[in-house]
PDB file of C-alpha atoms and ligand atoms in Angstrom:
ATOM      1  CA  MET O   1     -93.709-152.001 134.287  1.00  0.00           C
ATOM      2  CA  LYS O   2     -97.879-151.457 134.267  1.00  0.00           C
ATOM      3  CA  HIS O   3     -99.565-151.174 130.673  1.00  0.00           C
ATOM      4  CA  SER O   4    -102.585-149.421 129.537  1.00  0.00           C
ATOM      5  CA  ARG O   5    -104.889-151.888 127.597  1.00  0.00           C
ATOM      6  CA  GLU O   6    -106.046-149.057 124.968  1.00  0.00           C
ATOM      7  CA  TYR O   7    -102.897-150.811 123.122  1.00  0.00           C
ATOM      8  CA  GLU O   8    -103.757-154.476 123.633  1.00  0.00           C
ATOM      9  CA  ILE O   9    -105.940-155.652 120.554  1.00  0.00           C
ATOM     10  CA  ALA O  10    -108.379-159.093 121.257  1.00  0.00           C
ATOM     11  CA  PHE O  11    -107.748-159.709 117.140  1.00  0.00           C
ATOM     12  CA  VAL O  12    -110.028-163.068 118.010  1.00  0.00           C
ATOM     13  CA  GLY O  13    -113.256-161.540 118.118  1.00  0.00           C
ATOM     14  CA  LEU O  14    -112.325-159.641 114.715  1.00  0.00           C
ATOM     15  CA  LYS O  15    -113.517-160.545 111.589  1.00  0.00           C
ATOM     16  CA  PRO O  16    -110.698-161.367 108.857  1.00  0.00           C
ATOM     17  CA  GLY O  17    -109.893-158.365 106.892  1.00  0.00           C
ATOM     18  CA  HIS O  18    -109.299-154.373 107.759  1.00  0.00           C
ATOM     19  CA  HIS O  19    -109.742-153.142 110.539  1.00  0.00           C
ATOM     20  CA  VAL O  20    -108.255-148.915 111.743  1.00  0.00           C
ATOM     21  CA  PHE O  21    -107.292-148.243 115.105  1.00  0.00           C
ATOM     22  CA  ASN O  22    -106.716-144.220 116.096  1.00  0.00           C
ATOM     23  CA  TYR O  23    -104.322-143.389 118.660  1.00  0.00           C
ATOM     24  CA  THR O  24    -103.457-139.927 120.235  1.00  0.00           C
ATOM     25  CA  ILE O  25     -99.822-139.411 121.423  1.00  0.00           C
ATOM     26  CA  ASN O  26     -98.538-137.306 124.462  1.00  0.00           C
ATOM     27  CA  ASP O  27     -95.676-137.049 126.392  1.00  0.00           C
ATOM     28  CA  LYS O  28     -97.315-139.508 128.687  1.00  0.00           C
ATOM     29  CA  PHE O  29     -97.445-142.444 126.827  1.00  0.00           C
ATOM     30  CA  PHE O  30     -93.381-142.367 126.891  1.00  0.00           C
ATOM     31  CA  GLU O  31     -93.454-142.771 130.131  1.00  0.00           C
ATOM     32  CA  HIS O  32     -93.561-146.944 129.743  1.00  0.00           C
ATOM     33  CA  PHE O  33     -89.876-146.448 127.390  1.00  0.00           C
ATOM     34  CA  GLU O  34     -86.951-145.087 127.160  1.00  0.00           C
ATOM     35  CA  LYS O  35     -87.004-140.580 127.837  1.00  0.00           C
ATOM     36  CA  PRO O  36     -86.466-139.555 123.914  1.00  0.00           C
ATOM     37  CA  GLU O  37     -85.201-137.008 123.060  1.00  0.00           C
ATOM     38  CA  PHE O  38     -87.863-134.859 122.364  1.00  0.00           C
ATOM     39  CA  ASN O  39     -91.405-134.105 124.250  1.00  0.00           C
ATOM     40  CA  ASN O  40     -94.428-131.273 123.967  1.00  0.00           C
ATOM     41  CA  THR O  41     -95.309-134.555 121.874  1.00  0.00           C
ATOM     42  CA  SER O  42     -99.070-134.304 120.079  1.00  0.00           C
ATOM     43  CA  ILE O  43     -99.204-137.135 117.261  1.00  0.00           C
ATOM     44  CA  GLU O  44    -101.653-138.753 116.048  1.00  0.00           C
ATOM     45  CA  VAL O  45    -100.917-143.067 115.004  1.00  0.00           C
ATOM     46  CA  LYS O  46    -103.484-144.434 112.730  1.00  0.00           C
ATOM     47  CA  LEU O  47    -102.699-147.825 112.897  1.00  0.00           C
ATOM     48  CA  THR O  48    -104.569-150.543 110.309  1.00  0.00           C
ATOM     49  CA  LEU O  49    -104.149-153.866 110.636  1.00  0.00           C
ATOM     50  CA  ASP O  50    -105.510-156.686 108.086  1.00  0.00           C
ATOM     51  CA  LYS O  51    -106.557-159.957 109.710  1.00  0.00           C
ATOM     52  CA  LYS O  52    -105.905-162.801 107.869  1.00  0.00           C
ATOM     53  CA  GLN O  53    -105.248-166.493 108.444  1.00  0.00           C
ATOM     54  CA  GLY O  54    -101.922-166.464 111.827  1.00  0.00           C
ATOM     55  CA  ILE O  55    -101.512-163.606 109.762  1.00  0.00           C
ATOM     56  CA  PHE O  56    -101.886-159.970 110.728  1.00  0.00           C
ATOM     57  CA  LEU O  57    -100.952-157.057 108.142  1.00  0.00           C
ATOM     58  CA  LEU O  58    -100.180-153.920 110.509  1.00  0.00           C
ATOM     59  CA  HIS O  59     -99.663-149.966 108.693  1.00  0.00           C
ATOM     60  CA  PHE O  60     -99.015-147.145 110.741  1.00  0.00           C
ATOM     61  CA  ASP O  61     -99.112-143.958 109.385  1.00  0.00           C
ATOM     62  CA  ILE O  62     -97.392-141.611 112.085  1.00  0.00           C
ATOM     63  CA  ASN O  63     -98.177-137.918 111.212  1.00  0.00           C
ATOM     64  CA  GLY O  64     -97.891-135.588 114.257  1.00  0.00           C
ATOM     65  CA  VAL O  65     -95.823-132.509 116.296  1.00  0.00           C
ATOM     66  CA  ILE O  66     -92.946-133.011 118.730  1.00  0.00           C
ATOM     67  CA  THR O  67     -90.415-130.472 120.245  1.00  0.00           C
ATOM     68  CA  LEU O  68     -86.966-130.624 120.744  1.00  0.00           C
ATOM     69  CA  PRO O  69     -83.586-128.073 120.944  1.00  0.00           C
ATOM     70  CA  CYS O  70     -82.163-127.958 117.157  1.00  0.00           C
ATOM     71  CA  ASP O  71     -78.534-128.785 116.602  1.00  0.00           C
ATOM     72  CA  ARG O  72     -77.615-125.469 115.662  1.00  0.00           C
ATOM     73  CA  CYS O  73     -78.900-123.062 117.671  1.00  0.00           C
ATOM     74  CA  GLY O  74     -79.785-124.620 120.871  1.00  0.00           C
ATOM     75  CA  ASP O  75     -83.154-123.365 120.640  1.00  0.00           C
ATOM     76  CA  ASP O  76     -86.013-125.359 120.922  1.00  0.00           C
ATOM     77  CA  PHE O  77     -88.559-125.556 117.978  1.00  0.00           C
ATOM     78  CA  GLN O  78     -91.490-127.331 115.982  1.00  0.00           C
ATOM     79  CA  MET O  79     -90.492-130.709 114.127  1.00  0.00           C
ATOM     80  CA  PRO O  80     -93.435-132.068 111.840  1.00  0.00           C
ATOM     81  CA  LEU O  81     -93.698-135.776 111.868  1.00  0.00           C
ATOM     82  CA  TRP O  82     -94.562-137.933 109.434  1.00  0.00           C
ATOM     83  CA  ASP O  83     -94.187-141.261 108.371  1.00  0.00           C
ATOM     84  CA  GLU O  84     -95.337-144.812 107.338  1.00  0.00           C
ATOM     85  CA  PHE O  85     -94.073-148.614 108.601  1.00  0.00           C
ATOM     86  CA  ASP O  86     -95.296-152.144 107.994  1.00  0.00           C
ATOM     87  CA  LEU O  87     -94.928-154.856 110.101  1.00  0.00           C
ATOM     88  CA  VAL O  88     -96.292-158.317 109.268  1.00  0.00           C
ATOM     89  CA  VAL O  89     -97.274-160.627 112.265  1.00  0.00           C
ATOM     90  CA  LYS O  90     -97.109-164.176 112.812  1.00  0.00           C
ATOM     91  CA  GLN O  91     -98.249-166.288 114.864  1.00  0.00           C
ATOM     92  CA  ILE O  92     -96.732-169.585 115.229  1.00  0.00           C
ATOM     93  CA  ASP O  93     -95.814-172.169 117.870  1.00  0.00           C
ATOM     94  CA  ASP O  94     -95.342-171.117 121.267  1.00  0.00           C
ATOM     95  CA  GLU O  95     -92.635-172.107 121.994  1.00  0.00           C
ATOM     96  CA  LEU O  96     -90.643-171.098 119.167  1.00  0.00           C
ATOM     97  CA  VAL O  97     -92.042-167.260 119.980  1.00  0.00           C
ATOM     98  CA  ALA O  98     -88.567-166.920 121.893  1.00  0.00           C
ATOM     99  CA  GLN O  99     -86.062-167.592 119.094  1.00  0.00           C
ATOM    100  CA  LYS O 100     -87.658-166.013 116.502  1.00  0.00           C
ATOM    101  CA  ASN O 101     -88.160-162.669 117.244  1.00  0.00           C
ATOM    102  CA  ASP O 102     -84.395-161.510 117.140  1.00  0.00           C
ATOM    103  CA  GLU O 103     -84.638-162.259 113.157  1.00  0.00           C
ATOM    104  CA  ASP O 104     -85.490-159.636 111.228  1.00  0.00           C
ATOM    105  CA  ALA O 105     -87.424-156.323 112.019  1.00  0.00           C
ATOM    106  CA  GLU O 106     -90.517-156.188 109.711  1.00  0.00           C
ATOM    107  CA  VAL O 107     -91.850-159.508 110.789  1.00  0.00           C
ATOM    108  CA  ALA O 108     -92.472-159.617 114.365  1.00  0.00           C
ATOM    109  CA  TYR O 109     -94.050-163.393 115.855  1.00  0.00           C
ATOM    110  CA  ILE O 110     -96.823-164.880 118.862  1.00  0.00           C
ATOM    111  CA  GLY O 111     -97.958-167.513 119.553  1.00  0.00           C
ATOM    112  CA  ARG O 112    -100.718-169.889 118.797  1.00  0.00           C
ATOM    113  CA  SER O 113    -102.161-169.692 122.148  1.00  0.00           C
ATOM    114  CA  GLU O 114    -102.225-165.043 122.590  1.00  0.00           C
ATOM    115  CA  SER O 115    -105.848-163.738 121.992  1.00  0.00           C
ATOM    116  CA  LEU O 116    -104.025-160.511 122.553  1.00  0.00           C
ATOM    117  CA  LEU O 117    -101.605-158.193 119.825  1.00  0.00           C
ATOM    118  CA  ARG O 118     -99.992-155.674 122.808  1.00  0.00           C
ATOM    119  CA  VAL O 119     -98.905-152.607 120.058  1.00  0.00           C
ATOM    120  CA  ASP O 120     -97.352-149.395 122.010  1.00  0.00           C
ATOM    121  CA  THR O 121     -93.836-150.980 121.691  1.00  0.00           C
ATOM    122  CA  TRP O 122     -94.521-151.027 118.082  1.00  0.00           C
ATOM    123  CA  ILE O 123     -95.781-147.202 118.020  1.00  0.00           C
ATOM    124  CA  TYR O 124     -92.935-146.240 120.216  1.00  0.00           C
ATOM    125  CA  GLU O 125     -89.943-148.085 117.646  1.00  0.00           C
ATOM    126  CA  PHE O 126     -91.965-146.205 115.087  1.00  0.00           C
ATOM    127  CA  ILE O 127     -92.107-142.925 115.877  1.00  0.00           C
ATOM    128  CA  VAL O 128     -88.391-142.750 117.346  1.00  0.00           C
ATOM    129  CA  LEU O 129     -87.832-144.070 113.748  1.00  0.00           C
ATOM    130  CA  SER O 130     -89.338-141.304 112.459  1.00  0.00           C
ATOM    131  CA  VAL O 131     -87.611-138.694 114.025  1.00  0.00           C
ATOM    132  CA  PRO O 132     -84.682-136.829 111.333  1.00  0.00           C
ATOM    133  CA  MET O 133     -81.332-136.994 112.332  1.00  0.00           C
ATOM    134  CA  GLN O 134     -80.695-133.789 111.442  1.00  0.00           C
ATOM    135  CA  HIS O 135     -82.615-131.107 114.153  1.00  0.00           C
ATOM    136  CA  ILE O 136     -82.676-128.046 112.144  1.00  0.00           C
ATOM    137  CA  HIS O 137     -85.236-124.869 112.546  1.00  0.00           C
ATOM    138  CA  PRO O 138     -86.773-125.289 109.189  1.00  0.00           C
ATOM    139  CA  ASP O 139     -85.778-122.397 106.590  1.00  0.00           C
ATOM    140  CA  ASP O 140     -88.904-119.668 105.653  1.00  0.00           C
ATOM    141  CA  GLU O 141     -90.205-119.389 102.792  1.00  0.00           C
ATOM    142  CA  GLU O 142     -87.383-116.905 101.163  1.00  0.00           C
ATOM    143  CA  GLY O 143     -84.882-119.907 102.028  1.00  0.00           C
ATOM    144  CA  ASN O 144     -83.590-117.845 105.464  1.00  0.00           C
ATOM    145  CA  SER O 145     -83.308-119.948 108.147  1.00  0.00           C
ATOM    146  CA  THR O 146     -85.596-119.680 111.007  1.00  0.00           C
ATOM    147  CA  CYS O 147     -82.598-120.523 114.258  1.00  0.00           C
ATOM    148  CA  ASN O 148     -82.012-118.030 116.601  1.00  0.00           C
ATOM    149  CA  PRO O 149     -80.502-114.923 115.280  1.00  0.00           C
ATOM    150  CA  LEU O 150     -78.148-113.938 117.510  1.00  0.00           C
ATOM    151  CA  VAL O 151     -76.814-117.494 116.844  1.00  0.00           C
ATOM    152  CA  LEU O 152     -76.665-117.300 113.814  1.00  0.00           C
ATOM    153  CA  LYS O 153     -75.191-113.852 113.575  1.00  0.00           C
ATOM    154  CA  TYR O 154     -72.030-115.320 115.895  1.00  0.00           C
ATOM    155  CA  LEU O 155     -72.181-118.120 114.422  1.00  0.00           C
ATOM    156  CA  ASN O 156     -71.401-116.424 110.825  1.00  0.00           C
ATOM    157  CA  ASN O 157     -69.278-113.836 111.822  1.00  0.00           C
ATOM    158  CA  GLN O 158     -67.292-115.576 113.845  1.00  0.00           C
ATOM    159  CA  ASN O 159     -64.653-112.850 114.627  1.00  0.00           C
ATOM    160  CA  PRO O 160     -61.090-113.830 116.375  1.00  0.00           C
ATOM    161  CA  ASP O 161     -60.674-110.070 118.093  1.00  0.00           C
ATOM    162  CA  GLN O 162     -64.767-109.741 119.052  1.00  0.00           C
ATOM    163  CA  PRO O 163     -64.531-113.047 120.740  1.00  0.00           C
ATOM    164  CA  ASN O 164     -67.519-111.870 123.621  1.00  0.00           C
ATOM    165  CA  GLY O 165     -69.762-110.755 120.418  1.00  0.00           C
ATOM    166  CA  LEU O 166     -72.708-112.564 120.820  1.00  0.00           C
ATOM    167  CA  TRP O 167     -72.484-111.954 124.473  1.00  0.00           C
ATOM    168  CA  ASP O 168     -72.424-108.490 124.390  1.00  0.00           C
ATOM    169  CA  ASP O 169     -75.391-108.558 121.768  1.00  0.00           C
ATOM    170  CA  LEU O 170     -77.261-110.928 124.956  1.00  0.00           C
ATOM    171  CA  LYS O 171     -76.338-107.818 126.969  1.00  0.00           C
ATOM    172  CA  ASN O 172     -77.614-105.023 124.572  1.00  0.00           C
ATOM    173  CA  ILE O 173     -81.116-106.991 124.413  1.00  0.00           C
ATOM    174  CA  THR O 174     -81.693-107.945 128.109  1.00  0.00           C
ATOM    175  CA  ASN O 175     -80.461-105.142 129.605  1.00  0.00           C
TER     176      ASN O 175
HETATM  177 ZN1  LIG G   1     -82.001-123.595 115.094  1.00  0.00          ZN
END
Protein backbone atom coordinates (compact mmCIF):
# COMPACT_ATOMS: atom_id res chain seq x y z
CA MET A 1 0.00 0.00 0.00
CA LYS A 2 1.37 3.39 -0.99
CA HIS A 3 0.93 6.08 1.60
CA SER A 4 1.06 9.80 1.12
CA ARG A 5 3.66 11.58 3.24
CA GLU A 6 1.12 14.31 3.76
CA TYR A 7 -0.18 12.40 6.79
CA GLU A 8 3.18 11.83 8.43
CA ILE A 9 4.15 14.13 11.27
CA ALA A 10 7.89 14.26 11.93
CA PHE A 11 7.51 14.91 15.64
CA VAL A 12 11.21 14.77 16.56
CA GLY A 13 11.72 18.28 15.22
CA LEU A 14 8.66 19.73 16.96
CA LYS A 15 8.99 21.83 20.08
CA PRO A 16 7.08 20.68 23.16
CA GLY A 17 3.57 22.14 23.25
CA HIS A 18 0.71 22.61 20.81
CA HIS A 19 0.92 22.25 17.05
CA VAL A 20 -1.98 22.44 14.61
CA PHE A 21 -2.25 20.46 11.37
CA ASN A 22 -5.07 20.93 8.87
CA TYR A 23 -6.14 18.28 6.39
CA THR A 24 -8.64 18.58 3.56
CA ILE A 25 -10.24 15.21 2.93
CA ASN A 26 -11.99 14.27 -0.33
CA ASP A 27 -12.94 10.95 -1.91
CA LYS A 28 -9.36 10.30 -3.05
CA PHE A 29 -8.26 9.94 0.58
CA PHE A 30 -10.36 6.78 0.93
CA GLU A 31 -8.63 4.93 -1.92
CA HIS A 32 -6.16 3.48 0.58
CA PHE A 33 -8.88 2.21 2.90
CA GLU A 34 -12.00 0.06 2.91
CA LYS A 35 -14.47 1.94 0.72
CA PRO A 36 -16.93 3.88 2.88
CA GLU A 37 -20.69 4.00 2.22
CA PHE A 38 -20.56 7.71 1.32
CA ASN A 39 -18.97 9.86 -1.38
CA ASN A 40 -18.63 13.51 -2.51
CA THR A 41 -16.61 13.91 0.65
CA SER A 42 -15.59 17.42 1.64
CA ILE A 43 -14.20 17.38 5.16
CA GLU A 44 -11.78 19.56 7.03
CA VAL A 45 -9.86 17.82 9.79
CA LYS A 46 -8.05 20.01 12.28
CA LEU A 47 -5.55 18.03 14.31
CA THR A 48 -4.12 19.63 17.43
CA LEU A 49 -1.08 17.83 18.73
CA ASP A 50 0.25 18.52 22.20
CA LYS A 51 3.80 17.20 22.42
CA LYS A 52 4.97 16.15 25.84
CA GLN A 53 7.81 13.97 27.08
CA GLY A 54 7.21 10.51 25.55
CA ILE A 55 3.52 11.20 25.03
CA PHE A 56 1.35 13.02 22.49
CA LEU A 57 -2.17 14.27 23.10
CA LEU A 58 -4.05 14.40 19.81
CA HIS A 59 -7.37 16.15 19.28
CA PHE A 60 -9.20 15.70 15.97
CA ASP A 61 -11.92 18.18 14.91
CA ILE A 62 -13.98 16.88 12.01
CA ASN A 63 -16.17 19.25 10.02
CA GLY A 64 -17.67 18.80 6.57
CA VAL A 65 -20.24 17.10 4.37
CA ILE A 66 -20.68 13.72 2.73
CA THR A 67 -23.28 12.34 0.32
CA LEU A 68 -25.00 9.05 0.97
CA PRO A 69 -28.33 7.33 0.22
CA CYS A 70 -31.28 7.96 2.53
CA ASP A 71 -32.46 4.91 4.47
CA ARG A 72 -36.07 5.99 4.05
CA CYS A 73 -36.48 7.11 0.42
CA GLY A 74 -33.27 5.88 -1.24
CA ASP A 75 -32.32 9.26 -2.74
CA ASP A 76 -28.82 10.59 -2.15
CA PHE A 77 -28.54 13.53 0.19
CA GLN A 78 -25.83 15.65 1.78
CA MET A 79 -25.17 14.94 5.42
CA PRO A 80 -23.18 17.41 7.51
CA LEU A 81 -20.57 15.90 9.79
CA TRP A 82 -19.04 17.46 12.84
CA ASP A 83 -17.42 15.61 15.66
CA GLU A 84 -14.28 15.55 17.76
CA PHE A 85 -12.07 12.80 19.08
CA ASP A 86 -9.16 12.55 21.48
CA LEU A 87 -6.32 10.11 21.18
CA VAL A 88 -3.28 9.60 23.41
CA VAL A 89 -0.14 8.29 21.74
CA LYS A 90 2.54 6.89 24.04
CA GLN A 91 6.10 6.06 23.15
CA ILE A 92 7.18 2.72 24.55
CA ASP A 93 9.90 0.17 23.90
CA ASP A 94 9.70 -1.02 20.30
CA GLU A 95 9.17 -4.68 21.11
CA LEU A 96 6.06 -3.92 23.22
CA VAL A 97 4.17 -1.95 20.55
CA ALA A 98 2.48 -4.89 18.78
CA GLN A 99 0.95 -6.35 21.93
CA LYS A 100 -0.04 -2.98 23.43
CA ASN A 101 -1.91 -1.66 20.39
CA ASP A 102 -4.73 -4.19 20.86
CA GLU A 103 -5.60 -3.02 24.36
CA ASP A 104 -7.39 0.30 24.18
CA ALA A 105 -9.08 2.32 21.45
CA GLU A 106 -8.22 5.70 22.96
CA VAL A 107 -4.53 5.03 23.46
CA ALA A 108 -2.08 4.15 20.71
CA TYR A 109 1.57 3.20 21.08
CA ILE A 110 4.63 3.82 18.97
CA GLY A 111 8.17 2.57 19.45
CA ARG A 112 10.88 4.77 20.94
CA SER A 113 12.90 4.42 17.73
CA GLU A 114 10.08 5.97 15.66
CA SER A 115 10.35 9.54 14.44
CA LEU A 116 7.05 9.83 12.54
CA LEU A 117 3.40 9.76 13.53
CA ARG A 118 1.18 8.39 10.76
CA VAL A 119 -2.22 9.97 11.25
CA ASP A 120 -4.19 8.89 8.14
CA THR A 121 -5.59 5.67 9.64
CA TRP A 122 -6.81 7.59 12.70
CA ILE A 123 -8.39 10.25 10.47
CA TYR A 124 -10.13 7.49 8.50
CA GLU A 125 -11.44 5.78 11.62
CA PHE A 126 -12.68 9.01 13.20
CA ILE A 127 -14.46 10.15 10.02
CA VAL A 128 -16.23 6.78 9.76
CA LEU A 129 -17.13 6.99 13.47
CA SER A 130 -18.56 10.49 13.03
CA VAL A 131 -21.20 9.27 10.54
CA PRO A 132 -24.48 8.70 12.44
CA MET A 133 -26.04 5.24 12.31
CA GLN A 134 -29.26 6.61 10.80
CA HIS A 135 -29.08 8.19 7.36
CA ILE A 136 -32.32 10.05 6.81
CA HIS A 137 -33.07 13.31 4.98
CA PRO A 138 -33.29 16.13 7.53
CA ASP A 139 -36.60 17.93 8.15
CA ASP A 140 -37.04 21.44 6.77
CA GLU A 141 -37.73 24.51 8.94
CA GLU A 142 -41.41 23.61 9.21
CA GLY A 143 -40.61 20.13 10.42
CA ASN A 144 -41.52 18.44 7.14
CA SER A 145 -39.43 15.64 5.78
CA THR A 146 -37.26 16.54 2.79
CA CYS A 147 -37.36 12.96 1.52
CA ASN A 148 -38.41 12.22 -2.05
CA PRO A 149 -42.12 13.23 -1.91
CA LEU A 150 -43.24 10.41 -4.20
CA VAL A 151 -41.66 7.77 -2.03
CA LEU A 152 -43.06 9.43 1.11
CA LYS A 153 -46.52 9.49 -0.42
CA TYR A 154 -46.20 5.82 -1.23
CA LEU A 155 -44.95 4.94 2.26
CA ASN A 156 -47.69 6.99 3.93
CA ASN A 157 -50.62 5.73 1.83
CA GLN A 158 -49.87 2.15 1.11
CA ASN A 159 -53.22 1.12 -0.28
CA PRO A 160 -53.60 -2.63 -0.82
CA ASP A 161 -56.00 -2.00 -3.73
CA GLN A 162 -53.49 0.15 -5.58
CA PRO A 163 -50.07 -1.41 -5.11
CA ASN A 164 -48.79 0.36 -8.24
CA GLY A 165 -49.64 3.89 -7.09
CA LEU A 166 -46.02 4.94 -6.81
CA TRP A 167 -45.16 3.67 -10.25
CA ASP A 168 -48.19 5.34 -11.81
CA ASP A 169 -47.06 8.61 -10.24
CA LEU A 170 -43.55 8.10 -11.55
CA LYS A 171 -44.94 7.36 -15.02
CA ASN A 172 -46.99 10.53 -14.95
CA ILE A 173 -43.89 12.54 -14.10
CA THR A 174 -41.64 10.99 -16.71
CA ASN A 175 -44.35 11.33 -19.39
ZN1 LIG B 1 -35.02 10.47 2.23
